[in-house]
Amino acid sequence: MEAATSNPSSKRIALVTGGNKGVGLETCRQLASKGLKVVLTARNEARGLEAVEGVRRSGADVVFHQLDVIDPDSVARLADFVRDQFGKLDILVCVNAYLCFAL
């Protein structure tokens, strides 16, 4: 954890909730096309992984993390993942039917 935090990625990190379809998926594509590393989240893991594979076909730097925004434990796991892997979060885009908990 300290390595990521003490030496954050020079690449900007964007996280998109509800990123597996529609506006969320296109948001992931657009952010990735601008050179950002994108964390695509979705409640359904299979659909999220399928979306990530589709975005990666264009050469995008995108990873998946399962997230249910109405489950505080799920949000906490995502926050831990972002902190441990990247040490920072530059952009948060909430594209889902629920309000997002604070990361």
Coordinates of C-alpha atoms in Angstrom, one line a residue:
M1 CA 0.0 0.0 0.0
E2 CA 2.7 2.5 0.9
A3 CA 4.5 2.1 -2.5
A4 CA 1.4 3.1 -4.4
T5 CA 0.6 6.0 -2.0
S6 CA 4.2 7.3 -1.8
N7 CA 4.7 7.1 -5.6
P8 CA 1.3 7.7 -7.2
S9 CA 0.9 7.0 -10.9
S10 CA 1.7 9.9 -13.2
K11 CA -1.3 8.8 -15.3
R12 CA -4.6 10.4 -14.3
I13 CA -7.0 7.9 -12.8
A14 CA -10.8 8.1 -13.5
L15 CA -13.4 5.9 -11.9
V16 CA -16.8 5.4 -13.5
T17 CA -19.7 3.9 -11.7
G18 CA -22.3 2.1 -13.8
G19 CA -19.7 1.8 -16.6
N20 CA -20.9 -1.4 -18.2
K21 CA -23.5 0.1 -20.6
G22 CA -25.0 3.2 -22.0
V23 CA -23.7 6.6 -20.9
G24 CA -21.3 5.0 -18.4
L25 CA -19.7 2.8 -21.0
E26 CA -19.3 5.7 -23.4
T27 CA -17.8 7.8 -20.6
C28 CA -15.2 5.1 -20.0
R29 CA -14.4 5.0 -23.7
Q30 CA -14.0 8.8 -23.9
L31 CA -11.9 9.1 -20.8
A32 CA -9.6 6.3 -21.9
S33 CA -9.3 7.9 -25.4
K34 CA -7.8 11.0 -23.6
G35 CA -5.1 8.8 -22.0
L36 CA -6.6 8.3 -18.6
K37 CA -6.5 4.9 -16.8
V38 CA -10.1 4.0 -16.2
V39 CA -11.6 2.0 -13.4
L40 CA -14.9 0.7 -14.8
T41 CA -17.3 -0.4 -12.1
A42 CA -20.6 -2.3 -12.3
R43 CA -22.8 -4.2 -10.0
N44 CA -22.8 -7.3 -12.2
E45 CA -19.3 -8.7 -12.5
A46 CA -19.9 -10.6 -15.7
R47 CA -21.3 -7.6 -17.5
G48 CA -18.6 -5.4 -16.2
L49 CA -15.8 -7.7 -17.3
E50 CA -17.4 -8.0 -20.8
A51 CA -17.5 -4.2 -21.0
V52 CA -13.9 -3.9 -20.0
E53 CA -12.9 -6.4 -22.7
G54 CA -14.8 -4.3 -25.3
V55 CA -13.1 -1.1 -24.2
R56 CA -9.6 -2.7 -24.1
R57 CA -10.0 -3.7 -27.8
S58 CA -9.3 -0.1 -28.7
G59 CA -6.0 -0.2 -26.7
A60 CA -7.5 1.5 -23.6
D61 CA -6.0 1.2 -20.2
V62 CA -9.0 0.0 -18.2
V63 CA -9.6 -2.2 -15.3
F64 CA -12.8 -3.6 -13.7
H65 CA -13.9 -3.5 -10.1
Q66 CA -17.3 -4.8 -8.9
L67 CA -19.3 -2.1 -7.1
D68 CA -22.8 -1.9 -5.6
V69 CA -23.1 1.8 -4.7
I70 CA -25.9 1.1 -2.2
D71 CA -23.7 -1.3 -0.2
P72 CA -21.2 0.5 2.1
D73 CA -19.0 -2.5 2.3
S74 CA -18.7 -2.7 -1.5
V75 CA -17.9 1.0 -1.6
A76 CA -15.2 0.5 1.1
R77 CA -13.6 -2.3 -0.9
L78 CA -13.5 -0.1 -4.0
A79 CA -11.9 2.7 -2.0
D80 CA -9.3 0.3 -0.6
F81 CA -8.6 -0.9 -4.2
V82 CA -8.1 2.5 -5.6
R83 CA -5.9 3.6 -2.7
D84 CA -3.8 0.4 -2.8
Q85 CA -3.4 0.3 -6.6
F86 CA -3.1 3.9 -7.6
G87 CA -2.7 6.0 -4.4
K88 CA -5.0 8.6 -5.8
L89 CA -8.2 9.3 -7.8
D90 CA -8.4 12.2 -10.1
I91 CA -11.9 11.9 -11.6
L92 CA -15.1 10.3 -10.2
V93 CA -18.1 9.9 -12.5
C94 CA -21.3 8.5 -11.0
V95 CA -23.5 7.1 -13.8
N96 CA -26.0 5.0 -12.0
A97 CA -29.5 5.1 -10.6
Y98 CA -28.4 5.7 -7.0
L99 CA -26.5 8.4 -5.2
C100 CA -22.8 7.5 -4.7
F101 CA -21.3 7.2 -1.2
A102 CA -18.2 9.2 -0.6
L103 CA -15.0 7.4 -1.5

